[in-house]
Structure formats: structure tokens, C-alpha cells
């Protein structure tokens, strides 16, 4: 169900609501994957068990980092990117599974989601250096031959490149996968009422300490201040949000979004401020939130309806401000 909006403290994109006089609960938090993480459990814990749970969370996140980071030269993903031969590269099962899901979402989104887009994102100034400047006229043209998921093939646990310079970047799905893995590991300890968040991507299991679904605030896409646009009750589901309202720069008064359309290799210019997707798995929600943001409202809503995706679109309207549009599947959650 959708609950009335209220102000909450800030996490990235999606924020946990604060319930007055909530029963005692476990809260642990830290940093990993270049962002913050928080885990809440309706069941309290001793100091000793709290440290054990923290170690479980950190181990899961370290595992994802070692497999999928683009900031570590020794990660499995970066070894794949550095392999210039067209011979197949053997991958771990988790990396095969996430790459398979990413390629399938790329196909279903008609190319709006593409894990080979990283070089174009960097060219537009959104790489680790955050140069925030537009590329030279011929830069994107030179990059085009090495981009496109049609140049990447998975077969029997191996990845095959059709271009030696092809790179894979899982930034738009890895954090979602990380939250899924954290929840999977924690539920093996017997805890059934959990909320985990990594960099704004969230998975909820069971209920909050009051025995109710976890209450989560979808952030209003406001450049200047943080506030809640809508509050959602989430149980046994995952939620992810993608938006351009905090990661952009301006050139001659025009906004340059960090969301680069793989089909045109240009920053998106649609009127979407953010897209929130609710799904069974957070990797799925994470990737689709990005894909729908790139597609724009009309095409994004059409695909959401066709695939029964639960999606909430926040649209910039010059006269009305922010306008909300939701898919049928999202409305059925209300």
C-alpha cells in the first residue's frame, strides 16, 4: 500500500522513514563499494551477535567488490576488461549470472540498458575523475565500434568479446546484486525481518519492529533540498531508484545528465527526473530503474506495462512541477 508522505532523513535516492517510539531494533551500518550501507533487523541482537552480523554483511559486500568493481585493477571484472584477446575468459558463477541478467534486460529494454557503455560515460565526464566536460566532436565516433552488448557473448561460463577494447561496467546492477546477497546471507542466520540498503538500493524482508511492512520514502528529485515525494510500504520485495537530479553538470545553461543513452551515445534529454522500480530482486530493480530512465516516460511506461514492471515515474512539468505517473503493476501495490 502507498502511505501518506512525510519528511525523513537522507539516504541516497530512497530514505528510511523514522517511526516515533519504534520498538528496539538492530541497526548496523558501514561503507563499501564506494558508498554507504545500512542493515536493520526487527530482532535485537547482543553486542557479540551484532559483530557477527556486521562481518557477514561486510564479507558479502567485499565479495561483490572483488568480482564486479571497476575501481579495483585486481577485480574479476577488470581482468575481463583487460583481456584483449578474443578468446573466451572464464568467469565465476556470480559474475555469469549478473552478466546474463544484464544482457537480458538490455535485450528487453531494446538497447536502453547496456553494460558496455562505460567508455562513453567517461567520455562525457562522468568517470572516476569527474571531469564534467563534454567530449570532443570525434571522441564518441571513435568509441562507437567498441560499444554495444551485441559484441559480448556468454557461453558455458565464459565471456567472449567481438572487439578487443570492449569493456563491461556493472555499475547499474552491481549494487542491487550486493543488497540481494546481503539479505541472502543474513536470512541464513535465521533472521526473517530485515531491511538492507546499499547506496540507495533496498531489499525488505518480513516486517519492521512494529510488525508492519517497512516504510520507505522515495526522495523528491529536488536539486536544492532533500524531501520525500512519496512513502511506500515494502515487504518481501526490492526497490531501486535512478535519477539525474544530483549527478549532472551544465553547459551553456543546459543540463548534461550522467545517464548516457547507449543507442545514441548522448546524454538523455527527456523530462524524467527519476524512476523507481519495485521487483522481487534488487539487481532487477536496479537495472530497470536505469533502463526506464533512459527510455523516457512514453517508451518506458509502454515497456513497464508490457513486462508488468512496477514502476513510478517522476516527471518534470514546466507548469505543474513534479508529476507522478505509475504503471499498472505499481498501482496494484497500493
Short mmCIF file of C-alpha atoms in Angstrom, two decimals:
data_model
loop_
_atom_site.label_atom_id
_atom_site.label_comp_id
_atom_site.label_asym_id
_atom_site.label_seq_id
_atom_site.Cartn_x
_atom_site.Cartn_y
_atom_site.Cartn_z
CA UNK A 1 0.00 0.00 0.00
CA UNK A 2 1.09 3.60 -0.52
CA UNK A 3 1.12 5.66 2.66
CA UNK A 4 0.90 9.45 3.10
CA UNK A 5 4.20 11.21 2.55
CA UNK A 6 6.20 12.54 5.49
CA UNK A 7 9.65 14.03 5.93
CA UNK A 8 12.51 11.61 6.55
CA UNK A 9 16.26 11.85 6.98
CA UNK A 10 18.51 11.45 3.98
CA UNK A 11 19.90 8.38 2.36
CA UNK A 12 20.67 8.37 -1.34
CA UNK A 13 17.55 8.48 -3.54
CA UNK A 14 15.49 6.34 -1.20
CA UNK A 15 15.38 7.02 2.53
CA UNK A 16 14.22 5.05 5.54
CA UNK A 17 11.31 6.60 7.40
CA UNK A 18 11.65 7.19 11.12
CA UNK A 19 8.84 5.82 13.21
CA UNK A 20 8.36 7.59 16.58
CA UNK A 21 8.89 5.37 19.62
CA UNK A 22 9.70 2.34 17.48
CA UNK A 23 10.41 -0.89 19.38
CA UNK A 24 14.04 -1.84 19.83
CA UNK A 25 15.72 -3.00 16.64
CA UNK A 26 19.15 -3.89 15.37
CA UNK A 27 20.91 -1.28 13.23
CA UNK A 28 24.36 -1.74 11.73
CA UNK A 29 25.99 0.41 9.08
CA UNK A 30 29.23 0.99 7.26
CA UNK A 31 30.84 1.76 3.92
CA UNK A 32 31.64 -0.44 0.94
CA UNK A 33 31.56 -0.34 -2.86
CA UNK A 34 32.30 3.38 -2.72
CA UNK A 35 29.07 4.14 -0.85
CA UNK A 36 27.30 3.64 2.47
CA UNK A 37 25.24 0.67 3.64
CA UNK A 38 22.67 0.13 6.38
CA UNK A 39 21.02 -3.02 7.71
CA UNK A 40 18.04 -3.02 10.07
CA UNK A 41 16.50 -6.04 11.77
CA UNK A 42 13.30 -6.21 13.77
CA UNK A 43 15.02 -8.69 16.10
CA UNK A 44 17.51 -7.08 18.51
CA UNK A 45 20.97 -8.58 18.96
CA UNK A 46 23.69 -8.85 21.58
CA UNK A 47 26.92 -6.96 21.00
CA UNK A 48 28.61 -10.23 20.09
CA UNK A 49 25.98 -11.31 17.56
CA UNK A 50 25.88 -7.76 16.19
CA UNK A 51 29.57 -8.02 15.32
CA UNK A 52 28.98 -11.41 13.72
CA UNK A 53 26.21 -9.94 11.56
CA UNK A 54 28.41 -6.99 10.61
CA UNK A 55 31.10 -9.43 9.49
CA UNK A 56 28.56 -11.32 7.36
CA UNK A 57 27.45 -8.10 5.66
CA UNK A 58 31.00 -6.89 5.08
CA UNK A 59 32.05 -10.27 3.69
CA UNK A 60 29.18 -10.25 1.18
CA UNK A 61 29.98 -6.71 0.04
CA UNK A 62 33.71 -7.45 -0.19
CA UNK A 63 32.86 -10.45 -2.36
CA UNK A 64 30.88 -8.30 -4.79
CA UNK A 65 33.64 -5.70 -4.80
CA UNK A 66 36.26 -8.32 -5.68
CA UNK A 67 34.09 -9.61 -8.51
CA UNK A 68 32.46 -6.53 -10.04
CA UNK A 69 34.36 -3.36 -9.11
CA UNK A 70 35.63 -1.10 -11.87
CA UNK A 71 37.79 0.76 -9.33
CA UNK A 72 39.99 -2.22 -8.43
CA UNK A 73 42.52 -3.33 -11.02
CA UNK A 74 42.52 -6.82 -9.48
CA UNK A 75 38.74 -7.36 -9.62
CA UNK A 76 37.42 -10.17 -11.77
CA UNK A 77 35.57 -7.68 -13.96
CA UNK A 78 38.65 -5.55 -14.58
CA UNK A 79 40.63 -8.65 -15.51
CA UNK A 80 37.95 -9.37 -18.11
CA UNK A 81 38.19 -5.78 -19.36
CA UNK A 82 41.96 -6.02 -19.56
CA UNK A 83 41.84 -9.26 -21.55
CA UNK A 84 42.33 -8.07 -25.14
CA UNK A 85 42.21 -11.48 -26.77
CA UNK A 86 39.00 -12.60 -28.45
CA UNK A 87 39.40 -15.98 -26.78
CA UNK A 88 36.89 -16.65 -24.03
CA UNK A 89 37.52 -15.56 -20.43
CA UNK A 90 36.40 -17.93 -17.68
CA UNK A 91 34.07 -16.19 -15.19
CA UNK A 92 32.84 -17.05 -11.71
CA UNK A 93 29.24 -18.20 -11.43
CA UNK A 94 28.01 -14.98 -9.70
CA UNK A 95 29.51 -12.84 -12.47
CA UNK A 96 28.00 -15.09 -15.15
CA UNK A 97 24.57 -14.79 -13.52
CA UNK A 98 24.65 -10.99 -13.20
CA UNK A 99 26.03 -10.54 -16.71
CA UNK A 100 23.31 -12.84 -18.04
CA UNK A 101 20.62 -10.79 -16.31
CA UNK A 102 22.16 -7.55 -17.56
CA UNK A 103 22.25 -8.78 -21.15
CA UNK A 104 18.65 -9.98 -20.94
CA UNK A 105 17.46 -6.61 -19.59
CA UNK A 106 19.45 -4.96 -22.36
CA UNK A 107 17.53 -7.04 -24.88
CA UNK A 108 14.13 -6.45 -23.27
CA UNK A 109 14.78 -2.70 -22.99
CA UNK A 110 15.60 -2.57 -26.70
CA UNK A 111 19.13 -1.37 -26.03
CA UNK A 112 18.41 1.25 -23.37
CA UNK A 113 20.40 -0.79 -20.83
CA UNK A 114 23.89 -1.73 -21.96
CA UNK A 115 26.80 -2.76 -19.73
CA UNK A 116 29.37 -1.81 -22.39
CA UNK A 117 28.54 1.91 -22.20
CA UNK A 118 31.29 2.76 -19.68
CA UNK A 119 33.79 4.37 -22.10
CA UNK A 120 31.08 6.73 -23.38
CA UNK A 121 30.09 7.65 -19.81
CA UNK A 122 33.72 8.52 -19.07
CA UNK A 123 34.00 10.48 -22.32
CA UNK A 124 31.10 12.65 -21.20
CA UNK A 125 32.98 13.49 -17.99
CA UNK A 126 31.31 11.12 -15.52
CA UNK A 127 34.22 8.77 -14.88
CA UNK A 128 36.22 8.45 -11.64
CA UNK A 129 37.91 11.80 -12.36
CA UNK A 130 34.50 13.55 -12.66
CA UNK A 131 35.81 15.99 -15.27
CA UNK A 132 32.28 17.17 -16.11
CA UNK A 133 33.04 18.34 -19.61
CA UNK A 134 31.64 17.39 -22.99
CA UNK A 135 33.83 15.26 -25.29
CA UNK A 136 35.48 16.46 -28.47
CA UNK A 137 33.35 16.03 -31.57
CA UNK A 138 35.17 12.93 -32.83
CA UNK A 139 35.65 11.17 -29.48
CA UNK A 140 32.29 9.41 -29.38
CA UNK A 141 32.61 8.46 -33.05
CA UNK A 142 35.95 6.77 -32.31
CA UNK A 143 34.49 4.87 -29.35
CA UNK A 144 31.39 3.58 -31.14
CA UNK A 145 32.97 0.45 -32.72
CA UNK A 146 33.89 -0.99 -29.30
CA UNK A 147 30.49 -0.36 -27.70
CA UNK A 148 27.34 -2.46 -27.75
CA UNK A 149 26.28 -5.59 -25.89
CA UNK A 150 25.94 -7.40 -29.22
CA UNK A 151 29.75 -7.60 -29.07
CA UNK A 152 29.65 -9.61 -25.81
CA UNK A 153 28.65 -13.26 -25.66
CA UNK A 154 28.34 -15.66 -22.72
CA UNK A 155 28.77 -19.34 -23.36
CA UNK A 156 29.45 -22.21 -20.93
CA UNK A 157 30.81 -19.97 -18.19
CA UNK A 158 32.99 -17.89 -20.49
CA UNK A 159 32.71 -14.34 -21.84
CA UNK A 160 33.65 -13.75 -25.47
CA UNK A 161 34.38 -10.29 -26.87
CA UNK A 162 33.91 -9.38 -30.51
CA UNK A 163 36.16 -6.32 -30.05
CA UNK A 164 39.40 -6.35 -28.01
CA UNK A 165 38.72 -2.95 -26.43
CA UNK A 166 35.19 -3.81 -25.26
CA UNK A 167 34.67 -3.09 -21.56
CA UNK A 168 31.97 -4.18 -19.15
CA UNK A 169 30.67 -1.85 -16.43
CA UNK A 170 28.13 -3.26 -13.97
CA UNK A 171 27.59 -0.03 -12.01
CA UNK A 172 23.86 0.00 -12.82
CA UNK A 173 23.23 -3.50 -11.47
CA UNK A 174 26.05 -4.45 -9.06
CA UNK A 175 24.76 -2.53 -6.02
CA UNK A 176 21.37 -4.14 -6.44
CA UNK A 177 23.04 -7.55 -6.57
CA UNK A 178 25.05 -6.65 -3.47
CA UNK A 179 21.87 -5.97 -1.46
CA UNK A 180 20.38 -9.26 -2.67
CA UNK A 181 23.49 -11.10 -1.49
CA UNK A 182 23.49 -9.35 1.90
CA UNK A 183 19.87 -10.35 2.51
CA UNK A 184 20.53 -13.91 1.33
CA UNK A 185 23.43 -14.30 3.78
CA UNK A 186 21.58 -12.70 6.70
CA UNK A 187 18.45 -14.82 6.29
CA UNK A 188 20.66 -17.90 6.64
CA UNK A 189 21.27 -16.79 10.25
CA UNK A 190 17.56 -17.24 10.96
CA UNK A 191 16.56 -13.59 10.81
CA UNK A 192 13.36 -13.08 8.84
CA UNK A 193 12.56 -9.38 9.38
CA UNK A 194 15.25 -7.37 7.66
CA UNK A 195 15.86 -4.20 5.70
CA UNK A 196 19.13 -3.75 3.81
CA UNK A 197 20.27 -0.74 1.78
CA UNK A 198 23.43 -0.19 -0.25
CA UNK A 199 23.82 3.19 -1.92
CA UNK A 200 20.05 3.70 -2.11
CA UNK A 201 19.15 0.22 -3.39
CA UNK A 202 16.91 -1.61 -0.91
CA UNK A 203 15.60 -5.08 -0.08
CA UNK A 204 12.92 -5.62 2.58
CA UNK A 205 12.12 -8.97 4.16
CA UNK A 206 9.31 -9.59 6.62
CA UNK A 207 8.13 -6.74 8.84
CA UNK A 208 9.53 -3.82 10.80
CA UNK A 209 9.69 -3.91 14.64
CA UNK A 210 6.00 -2.95 14.84
CA UNK A 211 5.00 -5.99 12.82
CA UNK A 212 4.16 -3.84 9.78
CA UNK A 213 5.72 -3.61 6.31
CA UNK A 214 8.86 -1.50 6.19
CA UNK A 215 8.12 2.16 5.37
CA UNK A 216 10.38 3.76 2.77
CA UNK A 217 10.44 7.25 1.34
CA UNK A 218 11.04 7.92 -2.34
CA UNK A 219 13.04 11.12 -2.48
CA UNK A 220 11.64 14.15 -4.26
CA UNK A 221 14.00 14.89 -7.19
CA UNK A 222 14.87 18.35 -5.93
CA UNK A 223 18.32 19.78 -6.69
CA UNK A 224 18.37 22.10 -3.69
CA UNK A 225 16.97 20.20 -0.71
CA UNK A 226 16.04 16.67 0.30
CA UNK A 227 12.43 15.80 0.99
CA UNK A 228 10.10 12.86 0.46
CA UNK A 229 7.91 12.66 -2.62
CA UNK A 230 6.03 9.51 -1.62
CA UNK A 231 6.20 6.84 1.07
CA UNK A 232 5.92 3.17 0.18
CA UNK A 233 5.29 0.15 2.39
CA UNK A 234 7.60 -2.65 1.27
CA UNK A 235 7.58 -6.33 2.28
CA UNK A 236 9.48 -9.20 0.67
CA UNK A 237 10.47 -7.03 -2.26
CA UNK A 238 13.27 -4.82 -3.56
CA UNK A 239 13.27 -1.17 -4.62
CA UNK A 240 15.72 0.94 -6.61
CA UNK A 241 15.64 4.50 -7.93
CA UNK A 242 17.51 6.14 -10.79
CA UNK A 243 17.58 9.87 -11.45
CA UNK A 244 19.70 12.67 -12.87
CA UNK A 245 18.93 15.38 -10.35
CA UNK A 246 22.16 15.02 -8.35
CA UNK A 247 24.65 13.80 -10.95
CA UNK A 248 24.84 16.26 -13.82
CA UNK A 249 26.63 19.37 -14.99
CA UNK A 250 25.58 22.33 -17.10
CA UNK A 251 26.95 23.65 -20.39
CA UNK A 252 25.62 27.00 -21.61
CA UNK A 253 22.64 26.66 -19.29
CA UNK A 254 21.72 23.15 -20.48
CA UNK A 255 21.77 20.14 -18.17
CA UNK A 256 24.11 17.29 -19.15
CA UNK A 257 22.88 14.10 -17.48
CA UNK A 258 25.14 11.27 -16.33
CA UNK A 259 22.61 8.91 -17.95
CA UNK A 260 24.05 8.18 -21.39
CA UNK A 261 21.71 6.57 -23.91
CA UNK A 262 23.55 3.54 -25.37
CA UNK A 263 21.61 3.89 -28.62
CA UNK A 264 22.73 7.45 -29.39
CA UNK A 265 25.77 7.71 -27.07
CA UNK A 266 24.37 11.08 -25.96
CA UNK A 267 23.11 12.20 -22.52
CA UNK A 268 19.37 11.72 -22.08
CA UNK A 269 17.28 14.85 -22.57
CA UNK A 270 13.83 13.58 -21.61
CA UNK A 271 11.73 15.16 -18.84
CA UNK A 272 12.09 12.30 -16.36
CA UNK A 273 13.56 13.37 -13.04
CA UNK A 274 13.62 9.88 -11.52
CA UNK A 275 12.25 6.36 -11.88
CA UNK A 276 11.63 3.93 -9.03
CA UNK A 277 11.17 0.21 -9.68
CA UNK A 278 9.92 -2.43 -7.25
CA UNK A 279 10.81 -6.04 -8.07
CA UNK A 280 11.50 -9.40 -6.47
CA UNK A 281 15.26 -8.95 -6.75
CA UNK A 282 17.17 -5.71 -6.31
CA UNK A 283 19.51 -6.43 -9.23
CA UNK A 284 16.40 -6.45 -11.43
CA UNK A 285 15.00 -3.26 -9.89
CA UNK A 286 18.39 -1.53 -10.14
CA UNK A 287 18.90 -2.27 -13.83
CA UNK A 288 15.33 -1.49 -14.84
CA UNK A 289 15.32 1.84 -12.98
CA UNK A 290 18.24 2.88 -15.16
CA UNK A 291 16.75 1.47 -18.36
CA UNK A 292 13.38 3.18 -17.87
CA UNK A 293 15.10 6.49 -17.04
CA UNK A 294 16.90 6.33 -20.37
CA UNK A 295 13.79 5.29 -22.31
CA UNK A 296 11.75 8.26 -21.08
CA UNK A 297 8.13 8.31 -19.93
CA UNK A 298 6.29 7.18 -23.06
CA UNK A 299 8.56 4.32 -24.10
CA UNK A 300 9.42 3.44 -20.51
CA UNK A 301 5.79 3.20 -19.43
CA UNK A 302 4.94 1.14 -22.52
CA UNK A 303 7.65 -1.41 -21.70
CA UNK A 304 6.71 -1.39 -18.00
CA UNK A 305 3.13 -2.25 -18.94
CA UNK A 306 4.18 -4.92 -21.43
CA UNK A 307 6.51 -6.63 -18.93
CA UNK A 308 4.36 -5.97 -15.81
CA UNK A 309 7.09 -3.91 -14.15
CA UNK A 310 6.11 -1.97 -11.02
CA UNK A 311 7.47 1.48 -11.89
CA UNK A 312 6.91 5.01 -10.63
CA UNK A 313 7.98 7.87 -12.91
CA UNK A 314 8.51 11.41 -11.59
CA UNK A 315 8.26 13.84 -14.50
CA UNK A 316 9.34 17.48 -14.68
CA UNK A 317 6.44 19.63 -15.84
CA UNK A 318 7.20 23.32 -16.52
CA UNK A 319 3.79 24.38 -15.19
CA UNK A 320 2.89 21.75 -12.60
CA UNK A 321 6.32 20.99 -11.17
CA UNK A 322 6.83 17.28 -10.49
CA UNK A 323 4.12 14.96 -11.82
CA UNK A 324 3.88 11.27 -10.91
CA UNK A 325 2.98 8.52 -13.37
CA UNK A 326 2.78 4.85 -12.36
CA UNK A 327 2.50 1.55 -14.17
CA UNK A 328 -0.45 -0.76 -13.55
CA UNK A 329 1.78 -3.15 -11.60
CA UNK A 330 2.85 -0.31 -9.29
CA UNK A 331 -0.76 0.77 -8.77
CA UNK A 332 -1.62 -2.76 -7.70
CA UNK A 333 0.82 -2.37 -4.80
CA UNK A 334 -1.25 0.49 -3.38
#
